Coordinates of C-alpha atoms and ligand atoms in Angstrom, one line a residue:
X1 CA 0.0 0.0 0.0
X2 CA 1.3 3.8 -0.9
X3 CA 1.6 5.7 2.4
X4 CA 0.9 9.3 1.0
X5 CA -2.7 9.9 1.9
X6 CA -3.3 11.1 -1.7
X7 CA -3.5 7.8 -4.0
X8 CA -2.4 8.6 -7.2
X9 CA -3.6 6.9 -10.2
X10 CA -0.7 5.2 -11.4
X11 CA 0.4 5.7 -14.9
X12 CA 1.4 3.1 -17.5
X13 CA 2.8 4.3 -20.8
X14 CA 3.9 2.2 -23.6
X15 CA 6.9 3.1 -26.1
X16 CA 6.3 1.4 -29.1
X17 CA 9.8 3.4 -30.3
X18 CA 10.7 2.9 -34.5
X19 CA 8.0 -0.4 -34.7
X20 CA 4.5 -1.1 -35.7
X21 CA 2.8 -0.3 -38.8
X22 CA -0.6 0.6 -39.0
X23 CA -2.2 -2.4 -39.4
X24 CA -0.2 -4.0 -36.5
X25 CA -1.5 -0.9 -34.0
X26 CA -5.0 -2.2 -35.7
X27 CA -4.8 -5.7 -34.5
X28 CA -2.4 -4.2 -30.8
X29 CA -6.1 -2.6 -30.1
X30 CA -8.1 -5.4 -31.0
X31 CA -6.4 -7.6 -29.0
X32 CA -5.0 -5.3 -26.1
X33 CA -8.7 -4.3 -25.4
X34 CA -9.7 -8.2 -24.6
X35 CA -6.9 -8.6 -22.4
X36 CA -6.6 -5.6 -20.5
X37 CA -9.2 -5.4 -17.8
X38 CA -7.4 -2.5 -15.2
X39 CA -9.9 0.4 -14.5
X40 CA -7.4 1.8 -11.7
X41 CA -4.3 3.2 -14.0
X42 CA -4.2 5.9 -16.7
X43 CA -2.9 4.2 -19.8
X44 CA -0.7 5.5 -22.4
X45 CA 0.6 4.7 -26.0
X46 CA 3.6 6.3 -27.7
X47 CA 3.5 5.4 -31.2
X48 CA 5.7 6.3 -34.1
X49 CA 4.6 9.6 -35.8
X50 CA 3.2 7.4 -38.9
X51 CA 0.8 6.1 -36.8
X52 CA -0.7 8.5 -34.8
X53 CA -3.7 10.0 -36.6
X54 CA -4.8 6.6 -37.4
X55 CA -4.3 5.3 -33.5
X56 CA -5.9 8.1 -32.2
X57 CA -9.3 6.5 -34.0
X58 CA -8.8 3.1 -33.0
X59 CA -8.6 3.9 -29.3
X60 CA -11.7 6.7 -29.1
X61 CA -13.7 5.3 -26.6
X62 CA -11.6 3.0 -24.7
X63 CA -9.8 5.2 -22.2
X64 CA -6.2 5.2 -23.8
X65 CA -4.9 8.1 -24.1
X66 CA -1.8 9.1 -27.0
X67 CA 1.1 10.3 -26.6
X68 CA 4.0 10.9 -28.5
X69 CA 7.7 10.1 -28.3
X70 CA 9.1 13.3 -29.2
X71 CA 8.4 16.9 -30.1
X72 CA 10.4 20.2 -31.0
X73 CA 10.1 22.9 -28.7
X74 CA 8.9 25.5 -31.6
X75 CA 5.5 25.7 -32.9
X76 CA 7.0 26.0 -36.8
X77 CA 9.6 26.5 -39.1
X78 CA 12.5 25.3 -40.8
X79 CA 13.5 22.3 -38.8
X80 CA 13.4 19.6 -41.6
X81 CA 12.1 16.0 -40.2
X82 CA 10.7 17.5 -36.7
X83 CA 7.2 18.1 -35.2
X84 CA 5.6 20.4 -33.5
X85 CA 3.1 20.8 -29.9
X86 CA 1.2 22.1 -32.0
X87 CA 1.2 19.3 -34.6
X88 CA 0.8 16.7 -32.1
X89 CA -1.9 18.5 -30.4
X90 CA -4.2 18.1 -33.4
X91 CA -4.2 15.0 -32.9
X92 CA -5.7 14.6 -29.2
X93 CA -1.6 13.8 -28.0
X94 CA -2.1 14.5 -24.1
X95 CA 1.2 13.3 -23.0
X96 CA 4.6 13.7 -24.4
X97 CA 8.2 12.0 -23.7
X98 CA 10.9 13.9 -23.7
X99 CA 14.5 13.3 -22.7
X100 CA 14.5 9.6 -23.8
X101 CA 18.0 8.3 -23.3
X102 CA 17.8 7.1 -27.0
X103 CA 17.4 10.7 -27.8
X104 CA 20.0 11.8 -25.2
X105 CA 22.3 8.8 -26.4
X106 CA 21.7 9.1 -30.2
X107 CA 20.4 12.4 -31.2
X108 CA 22.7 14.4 -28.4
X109 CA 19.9 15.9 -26.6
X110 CA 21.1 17.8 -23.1
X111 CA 19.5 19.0 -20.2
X112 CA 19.2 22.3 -21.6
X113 CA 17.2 21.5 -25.2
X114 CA 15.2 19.1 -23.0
X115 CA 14.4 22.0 -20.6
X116 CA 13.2 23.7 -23.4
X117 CA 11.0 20.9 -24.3
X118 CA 9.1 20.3 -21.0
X119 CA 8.7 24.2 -20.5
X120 CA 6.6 24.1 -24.5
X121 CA 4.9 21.0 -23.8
X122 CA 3.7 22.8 -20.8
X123 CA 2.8 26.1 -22.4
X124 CA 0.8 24.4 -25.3
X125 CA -1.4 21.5 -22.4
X126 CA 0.9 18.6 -23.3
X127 CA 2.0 16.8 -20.0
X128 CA 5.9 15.6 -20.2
X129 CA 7.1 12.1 -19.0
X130 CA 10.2 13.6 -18.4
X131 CA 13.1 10.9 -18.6
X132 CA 16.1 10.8 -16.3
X133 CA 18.9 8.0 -15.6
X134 CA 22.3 6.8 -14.8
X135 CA 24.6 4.8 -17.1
X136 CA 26.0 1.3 -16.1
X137 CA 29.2 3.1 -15.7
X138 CA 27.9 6.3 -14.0
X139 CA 26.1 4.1 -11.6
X140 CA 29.6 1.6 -10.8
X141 CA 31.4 5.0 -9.8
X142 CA 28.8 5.7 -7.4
X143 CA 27.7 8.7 -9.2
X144 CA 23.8 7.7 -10.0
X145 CA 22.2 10.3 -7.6
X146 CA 24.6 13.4 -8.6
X147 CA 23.6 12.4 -12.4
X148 CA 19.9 12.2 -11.7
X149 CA 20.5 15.5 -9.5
X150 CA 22.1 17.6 -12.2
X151 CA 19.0 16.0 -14.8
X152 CA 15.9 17.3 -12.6
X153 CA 17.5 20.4 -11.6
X154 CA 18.6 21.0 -15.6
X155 CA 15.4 19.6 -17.3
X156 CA 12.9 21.7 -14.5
X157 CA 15.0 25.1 -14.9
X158 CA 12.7 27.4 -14.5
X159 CA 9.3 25.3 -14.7
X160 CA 6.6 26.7 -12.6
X161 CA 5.2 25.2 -9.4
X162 CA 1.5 25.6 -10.5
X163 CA 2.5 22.8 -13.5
X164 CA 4.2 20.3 -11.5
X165 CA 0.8 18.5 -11.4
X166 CA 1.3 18.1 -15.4
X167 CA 4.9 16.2 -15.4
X168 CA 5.8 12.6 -14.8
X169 CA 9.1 11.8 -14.2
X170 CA 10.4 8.6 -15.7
X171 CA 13.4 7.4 -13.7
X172 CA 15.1 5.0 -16.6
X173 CA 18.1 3.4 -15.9
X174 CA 20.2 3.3 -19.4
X175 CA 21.9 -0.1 -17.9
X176 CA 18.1 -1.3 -17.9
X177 CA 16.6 -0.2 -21.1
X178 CA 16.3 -2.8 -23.8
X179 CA 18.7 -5.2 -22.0
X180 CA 16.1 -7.7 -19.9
X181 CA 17.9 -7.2 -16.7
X182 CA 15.9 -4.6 -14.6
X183 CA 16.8 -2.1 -12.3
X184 CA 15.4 -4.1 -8.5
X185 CA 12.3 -3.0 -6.8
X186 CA 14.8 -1.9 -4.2
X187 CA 17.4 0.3 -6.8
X188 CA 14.5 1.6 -8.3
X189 CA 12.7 2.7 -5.2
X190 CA 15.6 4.5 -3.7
X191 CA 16.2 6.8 -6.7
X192 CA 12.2 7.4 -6.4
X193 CA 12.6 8.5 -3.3
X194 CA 16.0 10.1 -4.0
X195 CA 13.8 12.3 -6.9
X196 CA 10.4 13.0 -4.5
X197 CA 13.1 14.5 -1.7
X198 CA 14.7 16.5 -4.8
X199 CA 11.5 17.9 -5.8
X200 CA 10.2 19.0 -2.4
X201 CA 13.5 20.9 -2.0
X202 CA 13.2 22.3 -5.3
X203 CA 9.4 23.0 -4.7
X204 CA 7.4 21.6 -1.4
X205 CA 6.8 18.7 0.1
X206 CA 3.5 18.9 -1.1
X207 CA 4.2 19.2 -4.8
X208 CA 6.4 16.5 -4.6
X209 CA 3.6 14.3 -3.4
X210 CA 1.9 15.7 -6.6
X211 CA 4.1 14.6 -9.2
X212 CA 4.1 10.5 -10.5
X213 CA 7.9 9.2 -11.0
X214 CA 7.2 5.9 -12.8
X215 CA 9.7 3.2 -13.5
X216 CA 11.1 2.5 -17.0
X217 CA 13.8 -0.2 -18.1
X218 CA 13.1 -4.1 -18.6
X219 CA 9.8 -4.1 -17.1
X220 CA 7.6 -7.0 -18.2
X221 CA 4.6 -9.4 -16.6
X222 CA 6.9 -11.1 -15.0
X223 CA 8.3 -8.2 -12.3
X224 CA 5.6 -5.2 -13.2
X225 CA 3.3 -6.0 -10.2
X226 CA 6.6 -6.3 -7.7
X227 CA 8.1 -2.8 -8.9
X228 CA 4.5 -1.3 -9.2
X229 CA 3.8 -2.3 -5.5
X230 CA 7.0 -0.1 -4.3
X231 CA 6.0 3.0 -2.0
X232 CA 7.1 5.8 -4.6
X233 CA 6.6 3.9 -8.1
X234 CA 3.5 5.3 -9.9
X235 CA 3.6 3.2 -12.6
X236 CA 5.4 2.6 -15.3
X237 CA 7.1 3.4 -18.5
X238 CA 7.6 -0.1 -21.2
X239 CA 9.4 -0.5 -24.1
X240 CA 10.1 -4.0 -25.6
X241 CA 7.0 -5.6 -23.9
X242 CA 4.8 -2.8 -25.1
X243 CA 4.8 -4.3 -28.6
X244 CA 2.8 -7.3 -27.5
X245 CA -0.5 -6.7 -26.8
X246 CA -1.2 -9.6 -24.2
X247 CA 1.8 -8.5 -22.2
X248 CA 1.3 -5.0 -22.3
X249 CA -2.0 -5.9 -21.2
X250 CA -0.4 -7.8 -18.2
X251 CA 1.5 -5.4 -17.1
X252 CA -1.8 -3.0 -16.8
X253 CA -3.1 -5.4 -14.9
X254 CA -0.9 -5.7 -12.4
X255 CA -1.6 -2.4 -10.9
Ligands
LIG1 P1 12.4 -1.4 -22.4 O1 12.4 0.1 -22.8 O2 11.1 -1.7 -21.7 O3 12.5 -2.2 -23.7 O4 13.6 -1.7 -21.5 C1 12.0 1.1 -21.9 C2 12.1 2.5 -22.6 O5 13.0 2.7 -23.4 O6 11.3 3.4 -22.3

């Protein structure tokens, strides 16, 4: 049982990343929506851009809500192969990730771009899941916390008290993402609770109690419901076991 008196509804958000075609979100729906049976979390898909206008059909009606993986923090102009909050809005996108470590890793995105990011999401009624983790190697030097430190304090420059209520914070361990071996309930939990405490210094004690950090990196049905039963994990963020519908749908479940 969560001890803040508050129960938030937890939050699990699937990252389809580069896969899927249209016809395969098509048949994801059909079958997710026999499988899944939670009423008690707020669920999220983050399909490829491709795909979006089409998905946002196929789930009218079932309580899914879209989201997308990425977005630029202008509303237009020359930025060849981007889109916009505005874009992405049309399309009845509620959520948004930004600061993936694939886009940190691969597309150089820093603290300071992403800032930039969560502060337009914000200002057009997006609501960020806001990513944040260690490497394997950052984590063997003992340096984890001052890395996940330096993110939050970076990527929430400036951000408003009032909109804390809007942003999730994904805690991510790169070592965990795509690789099957996931972060412990007990590693995980500790850097939840490591980010609460940073927020309520940043802010209060009782935004921090506001804001849902979910778990992202390796989760599948297997260890969802052990991770999702830790005191500050909200819910979660899934990648690789997102793509299949009857496991996605498991993992929703277990909450
Ligand atoms: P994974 O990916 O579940 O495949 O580890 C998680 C993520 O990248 O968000």
């Amino acid at each position: 049982m969560k001890s803040t008196s508050i129960r938030m509804k937890p939050l699990i958000a699937a990252n389809w990343k580069m896969n899927k075609s249209i016809k395969e979100a098509d048949s994801f729906i059909k079958e997710f929506n026999k499988f899944c049976d939670s009423n008690t979390a707020d669920i999220v898909i983050c399909p490829p851009f491709t795909i979006m206008p089409s998905l946002s059909g196929m789930i009218k009606g079932t309580g899914i809500k879209l989201g997308s993986q990425n977005m630029h923090f202008e509303e237009r102009g020359a930025f060849t192969g981007e889109i916009s909050p505005l874009m992405v809005r049309e399309l009845n996108c509620e959520y948004v990730i930004i600061g993936h470590s694939e886009r940190r890793q691969y597309f150089k995105e820093d603290d300071a771009l992403i800032n930039k990011k969560v502060k337009s999401a914000l200002n057009h009624g997006l609501k960020p899941i806001l990513c944040v983790g260690e490497t394997l190697e950052q984590r063997q030097s003992k340096s984890a916390m001052k890395v996940i430190k330096n993110q939050i304090a970076g990527c929430l420059n400036n951000v408003d008290k009032y909109e804390m209520k809007n942003i999730v914070i994904a805690y991510e361990p790169v070592w965990a993402i795509g690789t099957g071996k996931n972060a412990t309930p007990e590693q995980a939990q500790e850097v939840h609770a490591y980010i609460k405490k940073l927020l309520s210094e940043i802010y209060s004690d009782s935004i921090a109690s506001k804001v849902r950090i979910i778990y992202g990196g390796s989760v599948k049905p297997e260890n969802a419901k052990e991770l999702l039963s830790m005191k500050d994990i909200y819910g979660a963020l899934v990648g690789g076991a997102s793509l299949d519908a009857k496991s996605f749908a498991a993992i929703c479940n277990s909450v």
